[in-house]
Every structure is written in structure tokens, then in C-alpha cells.
Amino acid sequence: KKNHFMKHTKMNPNAQEKKKQSIYSLIYLSKATSKFKETMLEEIIKKSQNNNEKLQVGGCLIYENGLFLQILEGEHEKVEKVFKIIEKDDRHDSITILKRATTSHRSYPNWRMKNITKTEESQIFSAMNHLLSSLSDVYLILERYTHPKIRKIISAGLDPSEVKPVLEKKAVLICDLVKFTDFTNILKPELHSQILNEFLGIISSLTLSNSGNVVSFTGDCVFSEFDKASDALNAAISMLEKINLLDAKYKEVPLNIGIGLSYGEVRSGSFGSVHHAQYTMYSSTVNKASRLEGVTRDYNHHMVFDDSFYNEVVKSREKDTFQFLGKVALKGFNSRIPIYTIDHPMNIKKTLEQE
């Protein structure tokens, strides 16, 4: 098997004699979508020679164990033009930009492709193989711990701390496993962790499958956000159905959830300090959803939502029946908040909880 390190044919001498200007470079990492054959690499070489030389875009491409690491350099506009074409190539995916930078000279002034085998450059490729594998492993781990918006910013080669927070409208869902904390010292640690992880897994999966994103976990409480109120309501109903099955599975403790929903403006972005930062959202909409989740303890329904959420969701839910439950006083809000719920078999508690 060959490791492929590719350089390119020399550029037009006349172009090299032109007045020196700053060189823009873009470095990205990606994964091959299928096993890469020699003929496919040759196809990349031919296209590079035919297209990129005209644009005076140079660099190098390394392929090893299903991973690509490519450096493109040239004029800013032309490099980005080439990269947009590369992004659309279905022979690779999981494209992550590692760096965008401007330098005074080209690091790879040639455009002639050359394959170098392991025997020729064994130490170099051994180190490169280790680097690429490590980067891939780290990226997969970070995917699990990083909000999709932060991943998107990083994948674009940007620093999240330098991206300003934005004001946007969102449906906010807060879901809590009711009274589960009371069983922390009763359940065996292994069983406690197992139930909690299953619960978090269910809520996360249903959030994602309904076009939402998980913002954060706080103990046994999940904070999710959606662009559409209807998607948030679909997720909430599915959560009730799945947690009912989870309750039947574990006889050791009763498993019930409370869900608070609100719709309105939120300020989202990266917040924190130089020591620790995270992607989150804050606004009265988020606070209200959290307070409403607590209100479910006083009603015979697992979920409640405010008038802003009701007014938004009712537009696309003509077949559903909603109930006005009255107005409640919420901590941090001067006026009483109108609250609603939806008529659904899974939304009725088996017994009225006295908590």
C-alpha cells in the first residue's frame, strides 16, 4: 500500500515573476466516503493539473488510511473558489478546516504530483499517519461533547470566542426527570448511571430526530432548542411515549418527566472566560421554560407551555386540542403567565403527584 504525498507541476514562470503579494493558505482534514483506489487518486491529480494551475493555486495533498489532509495556497479568492468545489466532492465528507492564514510566500511552489511510498519516506509517513489518525479520533470525541453550532464554526476555520452572540427566535424545551435525585443514595451507582444515561440518550435522540439541538445537561435535566415550536411539541410528545416505556423497564424507581416549553427571542453564542467557555443560550424565554417545567408538579399534565409557544404552535396544529390551564406566577416575572397544555393520552399523569 502506498501513502500518497502529492506535489504539483511548476507554475508559469511569468506568473512567478509578477510582483510579490501575500499568499492565502487553507488547510483542511476530511474522510474518504469509500475505499480510495489508485485510479481515484489519479483522477484528482489530473483535475488538479487541469484546473488549479490556471488559477495559480498550489499546495499539497496527503492521503492515508481513509483520511485526507490538504493544503491549498494562492490568492484568497481563488483558493476559496477551489475549496468550494472540493467541498461538493462526494468522495469525501466530515470536512474540517484546520486553519486559514495569510503568509508572505508559498510553502509549495510546485504543482507536479508525486507519489512517495512508505519505503521512501518511512519516518515522515509514520509520523503523518499517527497525526492524521489522532486528529480523526480527537474530532470524533469532540463531536460528542460540542454543540453543533460550535462544531460548524470550528469546521469553518474560525475561533468560536471571536464570533459574536446572535439574537434569534427559538422554541426552548426543558425536560427534567422528576424526583430522580431523591433516589441517588438509594440506587446502586451502576444502576443509577445506567438509568440516567438511558434517559439522557432518549431525550437527546428525540431532540435531534425532530430537528432540534441539545444545548446542555444539568444533572437529570435537559435543555434543548428548536427553530420551530411544532418540532419542539413533536419531540415532547415522543419523549413522554419513550419515558413511559423506560418506566416499565425499571421497576426499582418511578420514572416521570416534567416538560416546560416557551417560544421567543434568545441570545445564543459562546459565553465564558479565557479559562472556560461554552455554547449556550440565555433570555427570559429560557428562564420561563425552566420555571414552567417546575409548574408541572402542580398539574395533572407532564408538559405545560406559555402563551407565546401556544400562539406559535397552534398555527400548524389544527387537528390538536389544547387546554388553557389558567395564569401562574413565575419567579422573576412581574405579571402572571398564561399557561396551556395539549390533550394527549401520554400527557396525563397516572396519578396526581403530591410534591
CSV table of N, CA, C and O in Angstrom, one decimal, residues 136-148 150-151 197 200-201 204 208 214-217:
chain,number,residue,atom,x,y,z
A,136,SER,N,-8.3,12.5,13.7
A,136,SER,CA,-9.6,11.9,13.5
A,136,SER,C,-10.3,11.4,14.7
A,136,SER,O,-11.5,11.6,15.0
A,137,ASP,N,-9.5,10.7,15.6
A,137,ASP,CA,-10.1,10.3,16.9
A,137,ASP,C,-10.5,11.4,17.8
A,137,ASP,O,-11.6,11.4,18.4
A,138,VAL,N,-9.7,12.5,17.8
A,138,VAL,CA,-10.0,13.6,18.6
A,138,VAL,C,-11.3,14.3,18.1
A,138,VAL,O,-12.1,14.7,18.9
A,139,TYR,N,-11.4,14.4,16.8
A,139,TYR,CA,-12.6,15.1,16.2
A,139,TYR,C,-13.8,14.3,16.6
A,139,TYR,O,-14.9,14.9,16.9
A,140,LEU,N,-13.8,13.0,16.5
A,140,LEU,CA,-15.0,12.1,16.8
A,140,LEU,C,-15.4,12.3,18.3
A,140,LEU,O,-16.6,12.3,18.6
A,141,ILE,N,-14.4,12.4,19.1
A,141,ILE,CA,-14.7,12.6,20.6
A,141,ILE,C,-15.3,14.0,20.8
A,141,ILE,O,-16.3,14.1,21.5
A,142,LEU,N,-14.7,15.0,20.2
A,142,LEU,CA,-15.2,16.4,20.4
A,142,LEU,C,-16.6,16.5,19.8
A,142,LEU,O,-17.4,17.3,20.3
A,143,GLU,N,-16.9,15.7,18.8
A,143,GLU,CA,-18.3,15.8,18.2
A,143,GLU,C,-19.4,15.5,19.3
A,143,GLU,O,-20.4,16.1,19.3
A,144,ARG,N,-19.0,14.6,20.2
A,144,ARG,CA,-20.0,14.2,21.2
A,144,ARG,C,-20.1,15.3,22.3
A,144,ARG,O,-21.2,15.4,23.0
A,145,TYR,N,-19.1,16.0,22.5
A,145,TYR,CA,-19.1,17.0,23.6
A,145,TYR,C,-19.3,18.4,23.2
A,145,TYR,O,-19.3,19.3,24.0
A,146,THR,N,-19.5,18.7,21.9
A,146,THR,CA,-19.5,20.0,21.4
A,146,THR,C,-20.9,20.3,20.7
A,146,THR,O,-21.3,19.5,19.9
A,147,HIS,N,-21.4,21.5,21.0
A,147,HIS,CA,-22.7,21.8,20.3
A,147,HIS,C,-22.5,22.0,18.8
A,147,HIS,O,-21.4,22.4,18.4
A,148,PRO,N,-23.5,21.5,18.0
A,148,PRO,CA,-23.3,21.6,16.5
A,148,PRO,C,-22.9,22.9,16.0
A,148,PRO,O,-22.2,23.0,15.0
A,150,ILE,N,-21.1,25.2,17.5
A,150,ILE,CA,-19.6,25.4,17.7
A,150,ILE,C,-18.8,24.5,16.8
A,150,ILE,O,-17.8,25.0,16.2
A,151,ARG,N,-19.3,23.3,16.5
A,151,ARG,CA,-18.6,22.4,15.5
A,151,ARG,C,-18.5,23.1,14.2
A,151,ARG,O,-17.5,23.0,13.4
A,197,ASN,N,-28.2,7.6,32.0
A,197,ASN,CA,-27.6,7.6,30.6
A,197,ASN,C,-28.7,7.2,29.6
A,197,ASN,O,-28.7,7.8,28.5
A,200,LEU,N,-31.0,10.3,29.3
A,200,LEU,CA,-30.3,11.4,28.5
A,200,LEU,C,-30.2,11.0,27.0
A,200,LEU,O,-30.4,11.9,26.1
A,201,GLY,N,-30.0,9.7,26.8
A,201,GLY,CA,-29.9,9.2,25.4
A,201,GLY,C,-31.2,9.4,24.7
A,201,GLY,O,-31.2,9.8,23.5
A,204,SER,N,-32.0,13.1,24.1
A,204,SER,CA,-31.1,13.7,23.0
A,204,SER,C,-31.5,13.2,21.7
A,204,SER,O,-31.6,14.0,20.7
A,208,LEU,N,-32.8,15.5,18.5
A,208,LEU,CA,-32.1,15.6,17.2
A,208,LEU,C,-33.0,15.1,16.0
A,208,LEU,O,-33.0,15.6,14.9
A,214,VAL,N,-29.4,19.7,21.4
A,214,VAL,CA,-29.3,19.7,22.9
A,214,VAL,C,-28.3,20.8,23.2
A,214,VAL,O,-27.2,20.8,22.7
A,215,VAL,N,-28.7,21.7,24.1
A,215,VAL,CA,-27.8,22.8,24.5
A,215,VAL,C,-27.0,22.4,25.7
A,215,VAL,O,-25.8,22.6,25.7
A,216,SER,N,-27.6,21.7,26.6
A,216,SER,CA,-26.8,21.3,27.8
A,216,SER,C,-27.6,20.3,28.6
A,216,SER,O,-28.8,20.1,28.6
A,217,PHE,N,-26.8,19.5,29.5
A,217,PHE,CA,-27.3,18.7,30.5
A,217,PHE,C,-27.0,19.3,31.8
A,217,PHE,O,-25.9,19.8,32.0
